[in-house]
């Protein structure tokens, strides 16, 4: 489904809304997302009013669009009261047309208190939940700084599946001490519980996180590259056998159950990023804009109340910027990219000789219709593949 608005090469990817709720009950030691702990609580009505203002500001820039997906991410959006979620979704619907089959996803953590709100979120308009499970092993959950245990995670999965037709959950692998055999057993249990979608991420040590300091001091040791590759191969094999093949490097789904919002990103669609630290990509008469909002929740709130929005960076993306982003995002997908779309963004085509060389090396393949995609061998070295193509 395409959204209406200015003509651009990836218009058929849709128009999405990303709403960033930046608050968490605790900060996980591996996390470098824009998330914050506020022990004194959060003034939800005040933040909701600010979200409404920033939604209105973005809507004024993007008239005539039809929203195909909404994603409430964080942070921990499931810390919000259902009435706050309803207020956010009502504000979106007040400013844009929303497609009848729009996907509305909310990220949730599997504590019993939050899980009990699922029916309230469904009544508010949420139709898909993504659970941050991260591990099905209590020792690993403690290492990862999670506040739930395996039993709570399994209960939350069951409750989510009873409340929503569409669900997903995340797991992190390549954890300290994890072997391919241990991961195979854990993933098999996860696949037995998964209804339609799993997000499976290799643990990365991000600068500025507590895990980075521990790793630098030799107190946190993750699997080496060889074991990491073996864990990746186990992931691809088990998921494909279970009928949830990879449609993107870290995401697996039954055919037709892919995350529409994430597909919008990877297909280089248009989306408004709203809330503290949110990024957006908007198509305007002046060109494709990249937007970034103020990261600090309180500073964002003050800015919105003073100016009507919290955007602190607005950049007109060059043709080269757009083509590079399209390439980086699109080659993550199993469906790959249309070289003609790249040429329309860049103003010149990809180098045919380089494409041929990469196909010869077994890293790239041609798909029906002329699309090109990373092969199973090329996907693990995608950064190098993109660099070679974009050169």
CSV table of C-alpha atoms in Angstrom, one decimal:
chain,number,residue,atom,x,y,z
A,1,UNK,CA,0.0,0.0,0.0
A,2,UNK,CA,1.4,3.4,-0.9
A,3,UNK,CA,0.8,6.6,0.9
A,4,UNK,CA,-0.1,9.8,-1.0
A,5,UNK,CA,2.3,12.8,-1.0
A,6,UNK,CA,5.2,14.0,-3.1
A,7,UNK,CA,6.4,11.6,-5.7
A,8,UNK,CA,9.7,9.8,-4.9
A,9,UNK,CA,11.4,6.6,-5.9
A,10,UNK,CA,10.4,4.6,-2.7
A,11,UNK,CA,6.9,6.1,-2.2
A,12,UNK,CA,5.3,2.6,-2.3
A,13,UNK,CA,7.1,1.6,0.9
A,14,UNK,CA,4.5,3.5,2.9
A,15,UNK,CA,4.4,6.2,5.5
A,16,UNK,CA,5.0,5.3,9.2
A,17,UNK,CA,5.0,6.9,12.6
A,18,UNK,CA,7.6,6.1,15.2
A,19,UNK,CA,6.7,7.2,18.7
A,20,UNK,CA,9.6,7.0,21.2
A,21,UNK,CA,8.8,6.6,24.9
A,22,UNK,CA,12.2,7.1,26.5
A,23,UNK,CA,11.6,5.7,30.0
A,24,UNK,CA,12.6,2.4,31.5
A,25,UNK,CA,12.3,0.7,34.9
A,26,UNK,CA,16.1,0.0,34.8
A,27,UNK,CA,18.9,0.6,32.3
A,28,UNK,CA,20.2,-2.6,30.8
A,29,UNK,CA,24.1,-2.8,30.8
A,30,UNK,CA,24.3,-3.6,27.1
A,31,UNK,CA,21.8,-0.9,26.0
A,32,UNK,CA,22.8,2.3,24.1
A,33,UNK,CA,19.3,3.3,23.2
A,34,UNK,CA,17.9,6.6,24.3
A,35,UNK,CA,16.4,5.3,27.5
A,36,UNK,CA,16.2,6.9,31.0
A,37,UNK,CA,15.2,5.8,34.5
A,38,UNK,CA,13.0,8.2,36.5
A,39,UNK,CA,12.5,7.0,40.0
A,40,UNK,CA,10.2,9.9,40.8
A,41,UNK,CA,7.8,8.9,38.1
A,42,UNK,CA,6.7,10.4,34.8
A,43,UNK,CA,4.1,13.1,34.3
A,44,UNK,CA,2.3,11.2,31.5
A,45,UNK,CA,-0.4,13.8,30.8
A,46,UNK,CA,2.3,16.5,30.3
A,47,UNK,CA,4.3,14.3,28.0
A,48,UNK,CA,1.2,13.2,26.1
A,49,UNK,CA,0.4,16.9,25.4
A,50,UNK,CA,3.9,17.4,24.1
A,51,UNK,CA,3.7,14.3,21.9
A,52,UNK,CA,0.4,15.7,20.5
A,53,UNK,CA,2.2,19.0,19.7
A,54,UNK,CA,5.1,17.3,17.9
A,55,UNK,CA,2.6,15.1,16.0
A,56,UNK,CA,0.8,18.2,14.8
A,57,UNK,CA,4.2,19.8,13.7
A,58,UNK,CA,5.1,16.7,11.7
A,59,UNK,CA,1.7,16.4,10.1
A,60,UNK,CA,1.9,20.0,8.9
A,61,UNK,CA,5.0,19.0,7.0
A,62,UNK,CA,3.5,15.9,5.5
A,63,UNK,CA,-0.1,16.6,4.4
A,64,UNK,CA,-2.1,14.0,2.5
A,65,UNK,CA,-0.3,11.0,3.8
A,66,UNK,CA,-1.9,7.7,4.7
A,67,UNK,CA,-0.3,6.0,7.7
A,68,UNK,CA,0.5,2.4,7.0
A,69,UNK,CA,2.2,1.6,10.3
A,70,UNK,CA,2.7,3.0,13.8
A,71,UNK,CA,5.5,1.8,16.1
A,72,UNK,CA,5.6,2.7,19.8
A,73,UNK,CA,9.3,2.0,20.8
A,74,UNK,CA,11.6,2.9,23.6
A,75,UNK,CA,12.6,2.8,26.3
A,76,UNK,CA,9.7,0.8,27.6
A,77,UNK,CA,6.4,1.9,26.1
A,78,UNK,CA,4.5,-0.7,28.2
A,79,UNK,CA,5.2,1.4,31.2
A,80,UNK,CA,2.6,3.8,29.8
A,81,UNK,CA,-0.9,3.7,31.0
A,82,UNK,CA,-3.3,2.4,28.3
A,83,UNK,CA,-5.0,5.7,28.3
A,84,UNK,CA,-1.7,7.4,27.3
A,85,UNK,CA,-1.3,5.0,24.4
A,86,UNK,CA,-4.9,5.7,23.3
A,87,UNK,CA,-4.2,9.4,23.4
A,88,UNK,CA,-1.1,9.0,21.2
A,89,UNK,CA,-3.0,6.9,18.7
A,90,UNK,CA,-5.9,9.2,18.7
A,91,UNK,CA,-3.6,12.2,18.0
A,92,UNK,CA,-2.1,10.3,15.0
A,93,UNK,CA,-5.6,9.6,13.6
A,94,UNK,CA,-6.6,13.2,14.1
A,95,UNK,CA,-3.8,14.5,11.8
A,96,UNK,CA,-3.4,11.8,9.1
A,97,UNK,CA,-5.6,9.2,7.5
A,98,UNK,CA,-4.8,5.8,9.0
A,99,UNK,CA,-5.1,2.8,6.7
A,100,UNK,CA,-7.7,0.3,7.8
A,101,UNK,CA,-5.1,-2.5,8.0
A,102,UNK,CA,-2.4,-0.3,9.5
A,103,UNK,CA,0.0,-2.3,11.8
A,104,UNK,CA,0.2,-0.7,15.3
A,105,UNK,CA,3.1,-2.3,17.3
A,106,UNK,CA,3.9,-1.7,20.9
A,107,UNK,CA,7.2,-2.8,22.5
A,108,UNK,CA,6.7,-4.4,26.0
A,109,UNK,CA,8.7,-5.9,28.7
A,110,UNK,CA,7.5,-9.2,30.3
A,111,UNK,CA,6.9,-8.1,33.8
A,112,UNK,CA,3.5,-9.3,35.2
A,113,UNK,CA,2.4,-5.7,35.9
A,114,UNK,CA,2.9,-4.6,32.3
A,115,UNK,CA,1.5,-7.8,30.8
A,116,UNK,CA,-1.7,-7.2,32.7
A,117,UNK,CA,-2.2,-4.1,30.6
A,118,UNK,CA,-2.2,-6.0,27.3
A,119,UNK,CA,-6.0,-5.9,27.0
A,120,UNK,CA,-6.0,-2.2,27.7
A,121,UNK,CA,-3.5,-1.6,24.9
A,122,UNK,CA,-5.6,-3.7,22.5
A,123,UNK,CA,-8.6,-1.6,23.3
A,124,UNK,CA,-6.5,1.5,22.7
A,125,UNK,CA,-5.8,0.4,19.1
A,126,UNK,CA,-2.6,-1.7,19.4
A,127,UNK,CA,-2.7,-4.8,17.2
A,128,UNK,CA,0.8,-6.2,17.5
A,129,UNK,CA,3.1,-6.6,20.5
A,130,UNK,CA,6.9,-7.1,20.5
A,131,UNK,CA,8.2,-8.5,23.7
A,132,UNK,CA,11.8,-7.9,25.0
A,133,UNK,CA,12.5,-11.4,26.3
A,134,UNK,CA,16.3,-11.4,25.5
A,135,UNK,CA,17.0,-14.9,27.0
A,136,UNK,CA,15.2,-18.0,28.1
A,137,UNK,CA,17.8,-18.7,30.8
A,138,UNK,CA,17.7,-17.1,34.3
A,139,UNK,CA,21.5,-16.7,34.7
A,140,UNK,CA,21.7,-14.9,31.3
A,141,UNK,CA,18.8,-12.7,32.2
A,142,UNK,CA,20.6,-11.6,35.3
A,143,UNK,CA,23.8,-10.9,33.4
A,144,UNK,CA,21.8,-8.9,30.9
A,145,UNK,CA,20.3,-6.8,33.7
A,146,UNK,CA,16.7,-7.9,32.9
A,147,UNK,CA,14.1,-7.5,35.6
A,148,UNK,CA,12.1,-10.7,34.7
A,149,UNK,CA,12.9,-14.4,34.9
A,150,UNK,CA,12.2,-17.1,32.4
A,151,UNK,CA,8.9,-18.1,34.0
A,152,UNK,CA,7.6,-14.5,33.7
A,153,UNK,CA,8.8,-14.4,30.1
A,154,UNK,CA,6.9,-17.5,29.1
A,155,UNK,CA,3.8,-16.3,30.9
A,156,UNK,CA,4.0,-12.9,29.1
A,157,UNK,CA,4.4,-14.7,25.7
A,158,UNK,CA,1.3,-16.8,26.3
A,159,UNK,CA,-0.7,-13.7,27.6
A,160,UNK,CA,0.4,-11.6,24.6
A,161,UNK,CA,-0.7,-14.4,22.2
A,162,UNK,CA,-4.0,-14.6,23.9
A,163,UNK,CA,-4.6,-10.8,23.6
A,164,UNK,CA,-3.1,-10.1,20.2
A,165,UNK,CA,-3.4,-11.8,16.8
A,166,UNK,CA,0.2,-10.7,16.0
A,167,UNK,CA,3.1,-11.0,18.3
A,168,UNK,CA,6.9,-11.1,18.2
A,169,UNK,CA,9.7,-11.4,20.8
A,170,UNK,CA,13.4,-10.6,20.9
A,171,UNK,CA,16.3,-12.8,22.0
A,172,UNK,CA,20.0,-11.9,22.2
A,173,UNK,CA,22.6,-14.5,21.4
A,174,UNK,CA,26.4,-14.7,21.4
A,175,UNK,CA,26.2,-14.1,25.1
A,176,UNK,CA,29.2,-14.7,27.5
A,177,UNK,CA,29.8,-18.5,27.7
A,178,UNK,CA,27.2,-19.4,25.1
A,179,UNK,CA,28.0,-22.4,22.9
A,180,UNK,CA,26.2,-23.4,19.7
A,181,UNK,CA,24.7,-26.4,21.5
A,182,UNK,CA,23.3,-24.2,24.3
A,183,UNK,CA,21.9,-21.7,21.8
A,184,UNK,CA,20.4,-24.5,19.7
A,185,UNK,CA,18.4,-25.8,22.7
A,186,UNK,CA,17.3,-22.3,23.8
A,187,UNK,CA,16.3,-21.3,20.2
A,188,UNK,CA,14.4,-24.5,19.8
A,189,UNK,CA,12.4,-23.7,22.9
A,190,UNK,CA,11.8,-20.1,21.6
A,191,UNK,CA,10.6,-21.4,18.2
A,192,UNK,CA,8.2,-23.8,19.9
A,193,UNK,CA,6.6,-20.7,21.6
A,194,UNK,CA,6.9,-18.2,18.6
A,195,UNK,CA,3.6,-17.7,16.8
A,196,UNK,CA,4.8,-15.8,13.7
A,197,UNK,CA,7.9,-13.6,14.3
A,198,UNK,CA,11.2,-13.6,16.1
A,199,UNK,CA,14.0,-10.9,16.3
A,200,UNK,CA,17.3,-12.5,17.0
A,201,UNK,CA,20.3,-10.2,17.7
A,202,UNK,CA,23.9,-11.0,18.3
A,203,UNK,CA,25.2,-9.2,21.4
A,204,UNK,CA,27.3,-6.2,20.5
A,205,UNK,CA,29.4,-4.3,22.9
A,206,UNK,CA,28.4,-0.7,22.4
A,207,UNK,CA,30.7,2.2,23.5
A,208,UNK,CA,29.6,4.0,26.6
A,209,UNK,CA,27.7,1.1,28.1
A,210,UNK,CA,28.6,-0.7,31.3
A,211,UNK,CA,29.3,-3.8,29.2
A,212,UNK,CA,31.9,-1.9,27.2
A,213,UNK,CA,33.8,-1.0,30.4
A,214,UNK,CA,33.6,-4.6,31.6
A,215,UNK,CA,34.8,-6.0,28.3
A,216,UNK,CA,37.7,-3.5,28.2
A,217,UNK,CA,38.7,-4.7,31.7
A,218,UNK,CA,38.5,-8.3,30.6
A,219,UNK,CA,35.6,-9.0,33.0
A,220,UNK,CA,33.1,-9.8,30.2
A,221,UNK,CA,34.2,-12.2,27.4
A,222,UNK,CA,31.9,-12.8,24.5
A,223,UNK,CA,32.2,-15.6,21.9
A,224,UNK,CA,35.0,-15.0,19.4
A,225,UNK,CA,34.3,-14.5,15.6
A,226,UNK,CA,34.4,-18.2,14.8
A,227,UNK,CA,31.9,-19.2,17.5
A,228,UNK,CA,29.8,-16.1,16.7
A,229,UNK,CA,29.5,-17.3,13.1
A,230,UNK,CA,28.6,-20.8,14.3
A,231,UNK,CA,25.8,-19.3,16.4
A,232,UNK,CA,24.6,-17.3,13.4
A,233,UNK,CA,24.5,-20.4,11.3
A,234,UNK,CA,22.5,-22.3,14.0
A,235,UNK,CA,20.1,-19.4,14.0
A,236,UNK,CA,19.5,-19.5,10.2
A,237,UNK,CA,19.2,-23.3,10.1
A,238,UNK,CA,16.7,-23.7,13.0
A,239,UNK,CA,14.5,-20.8,12.0
A,240,UNK,CA,14.3,-22.0,8.4
A,241,UNK,CA,13.4,-25.5,9.5
A,242,UNK,CA,10.7,-24.2,11.8
A,243,UNK,CA,9.1,-22.2,9.0
A,244,UNK,CA,10.4,-18.8,10.2
A,245,UNK,CA,13.1,-18.0,7.6
A,246,UNK,CA,15.1,-14.8,7.8
A,247,UNK,CA,13.6,-12.0,5.8
A,248,UNK,CA,16.2,-9.6,7.2
A,249,UNK,CA,19.6,-10.3,8.9
A,250,UNK,CA,18.2,-10.4,12.4
A,251,UNK,CA,14.5,-10.9,11.8
A,252,UNK,CA,12.6,-14.1,11.1
A,253,UNK,CA,8.9,-14.6,10.2
A,254,UNK,CA,6.4,-16.9,8.8
A,255,UNK,CA,5.7,-15.7,5.2
A,256,UNK,CA,3.3,-12.8,5.4
A,257,UNK,CA,4.0,-12.1,9.1
A,258,UNK,CA,7.0,-9.8,8.6
A,259,UNK,CA,7.0,-6.6,10.6
A,260,UNK,CA,5.5,-4.0,8.2
A,261,UNK,CA,7.0,-1.1,10.1
A,262,UNK,CA,10.5,-2.5,9.9
A,263,UNK,CA,10.0,-3.3,6.2
A,264,UNK,CA,9.1,0.3,5.7
A,265,UNK,CA,12.5,1.3,7.2
A,266,UNK,CA,14.5,-1.2,5.2
A,267,UNK,CA,12.6,-0.4,1.9
A,268,UNK,CA,13.5,3.3,2.6
A,269,UNK,CA,10.0,4.5,3.1
A,270,UNK,CA,9.0,7.7,4.8
A,271,UNK,CA,8.4,8.0,8.5
A,272,UNK,CA,7.9,10.7,11.2
A,273,UNK,CA,10.1,10.3,14.3
A,274,UNK,CA,8.3,11.7,17.3
A,275,UNK,CA,9.4,11.9,21.0
A,276,UNK,CA,12.8,12.3,22.7
A,277,UNK,CA,15.7,11.2,20.5
A,278,UNK,CA,13.6,10.0,17.6
A,279,UNK,CA,14.9,10.1,14.0
A,280,UNK,CA,12.7,10.7,11.0
A,281,UNK,CA,12.8,10.7,7.2
A,282,UNK,CA,10.3,13.0,5.6
A,283,UNK,CA,9.8,13.8,1.9
A,284,UNK,CA,9.0,17.5,1.3
A,285,UNK,CA,8.9,19.7,-1.7
A,286,UNK,CA,12.4,20.8,-0.7
A,287,UNK,CA,13.8,17.3,-0.7
A,288,UNK,CA,14.1,14.3,1.7
A,289,UNK,CA,14.7,15.5,5.2
A,290,UNK,CA,16.5,13.7,8.0
A,291,UNK,CA,15.2,14.9,11.4
A,292,UNK,CA,16.5,14.2,14.9
A,293,UNK,CA,14.8,15.3,18.2
A,294,UNK,CA,16.4,16.4,21.5
A,295,UNK,CA,17.5,13.2,23.4
A,296,UNK,CA,17.0,14.4,27.0
A,297,UNK,CA,13.3,13.8,27.9
A,298,UNK,CA,13.1,16.9,30.1
A,299,UNK,CA,14.9,19.1,27.5
A,300,UNK,CA,12.7,17.7,24.7
A,301,UNK,CA,9.6,18.5,26.8
A,302,UNK,CA,10.7,22.1,27.5
A,303,UNK,CA,11.6,22.6,23.8
A,304,UNK,CA,8.2,21.3,22.6
A,305,UNK,CA,6.3,23.4,25.1
A,306,UNK,CA,8.3,26.5,24.0
A,307,UNK,CA,8.4,25.8,20.2
A,308,UNK,CA,5.8,23.2,19.3
A,309,UNK,CA,8.4,20.5,18.5
A,310,UNK,CA,11.6,19.0,19.8
A,311,UNK,CA,13.5,18.7,16.5
A,312,UNK,CA,17.1,19.8,17.0
A,313,UNK,CA,18.6,18.6,13.6
A,314,UNK,CA,17.1,19.0,10.2
A,315,UNK,CA,19.2,17.9,7.2
A,316,UNK,CA,18.3,17.9,3.5
A,317,UNK,CA,19.8,14.6,2.3
A,318,UNK,CA,21.8,14.6,-0.9
A,319,UNK,CA,21.3,12.2,-3.7
A,320,UNK,CA,24.4,10.3,-2.6
A,321,UNK,CA,23.1,10.2,1.1
A,322,UNK,CA,19.8,8.8,0.0
A,323,UNK,CA,21.3,6.2,-2.3
A,324,UNK,CA,23.7,5.0,0.3
A,325,UNK,CA,21.0,4.7,2.9
A,326,UNK,CA,18.8,2.8,0.5
A,327,UNK,CA,21.6,0.4,-0.2
A,328,UNK,CA,22.6,-0.1,3.4
A,329,UNK,CA,19.0,-0.7,4.5
A,330,UNK,CA,17.8,-2.6,1.5
A,331,UNK,CA,20.5,-5.2,1.3
A,332,UNK,CA,19.7,-6.3,4.9
A,333,UNK,CA,16.5,-7.7,3.4
A,334,UNK,CA,16.3,-11.2,1.8
A,335,UNK,CA,14.3,-9.6,-1.0
A,336,UNK,CA,17.3,-7.3,-1.8
A,337,UNK,CA,17.0,-4.0,-3.8
A,338,UNK,CA,15.9,-2.9,-7.2
A,339,UNK,CA,18.9,-1.4,-8.9
A,340,UNK,CA,16.7,1.0,-10.9
A,341,UNK,CA,15.4,2.5,-7.6
A,342,UNK,CA,19.1,3.1,-6.5
A,343,UNK,CA,19.8,4.7,-9.9
A,344,UNK,CA,16.7,7.0,-9.5
A,345,UNK,CA,18.0,8.1,-6.0
A,346,UNK,CA,21.7,8.4,-6.9
A,347,UNK,CA,21.3,9.8,-10.4
A,348,UNK,CA,23.5,7.1,-11.8
A,349,UNK,CA,23.4,3.3,-11.8
A,350,UNK,CA,25.4,0.8,-9.7
A,351,UNK,CA,28.6,-0.4,-11.3
A,352,UNK,CA,27.7,-3.5,-13.4
A,353,UNK,CA,31.3,-4.9,-13.2
A,354,UNK,CA,31.3,-4.8,-9.4
A,355,UNK,CA,27.9,-6.5,-9.3
A,356,UNK,CA,29.2,-9.2,-11.6
A,357,UNK,CA,32.4,-9.6,-9.5
A,358,UNK,CA,30.4,-9.9,-6.3
A,359,UNK,CA,28.0,-12.5,-7.9
A,360,UNK,CA,31.1,-14.4,-9.0
A,361,UNK,CA,32.4,-14.4,-5.5
A,362,UNK,CA,29.1,-15.8,-4.2
A,363,UNK,CA,28.3,-12.8,-2.1
A,364,UNK,CA,25.5,-11.4,-4.2
A,365,UNK,CA,22.8,-12.9,-6.4
A,366,UNK,CA,20.3,-11.7,-9.0
A,367,UNK,CA,16.6,-12.4,-8.1
A,368,UNK,CA,13.7,-12.6,-10.5
A,369,UNK,CA,12.6,-9.1,-11.8
A,370,UNK,CA,16.2,-7.9,-11.8
A,371,UNK,CA,16.6,-7.4,-8.0
A,372,UNK,CA,20.0,-8.0,-6.4
A,373,UNK,CA,20.4,-9.5,-2.9
A,374,UNK,CA,23.1,-10.6,-0.5
A,375,UNK,CA,23.5,-14.4,-0.5
A,376,UNK,CA,23.7,-16.5,2.7
A,377,UNK,CA,27.4,-16.1,2.4
A,378,UNK,CA,27.3,-12.4,1.8
A,379,UNK,CA,24.9,-11.5,4.6
A,380,UNK,CA,27.4,-11.9,7.4
A,381,UNK,CA,29.8,-9.5,5.7
A,382,UNK,CA,27.2,-7.0,4.6
A,383,UNK,CA,29.2,-3.9,5.5
A,384,UNK,CA,32.0,-4.9,3.2
A,385,UNK,CA,29.6,-5.8,0.5
A,386,UNK,CA,27.8,-2.4,0.7
A,387,UNK,CA,31.2,-0.6,0.7
A,388,UNK,CA,32.2,-2.4,-2.5
A,389,UNK,CA,29.0,-1.7,-4.3
A,390,UNK,CA,28.8,2.0,-3.3
A,391,UNK,CA,32.4,2.7,-4.2
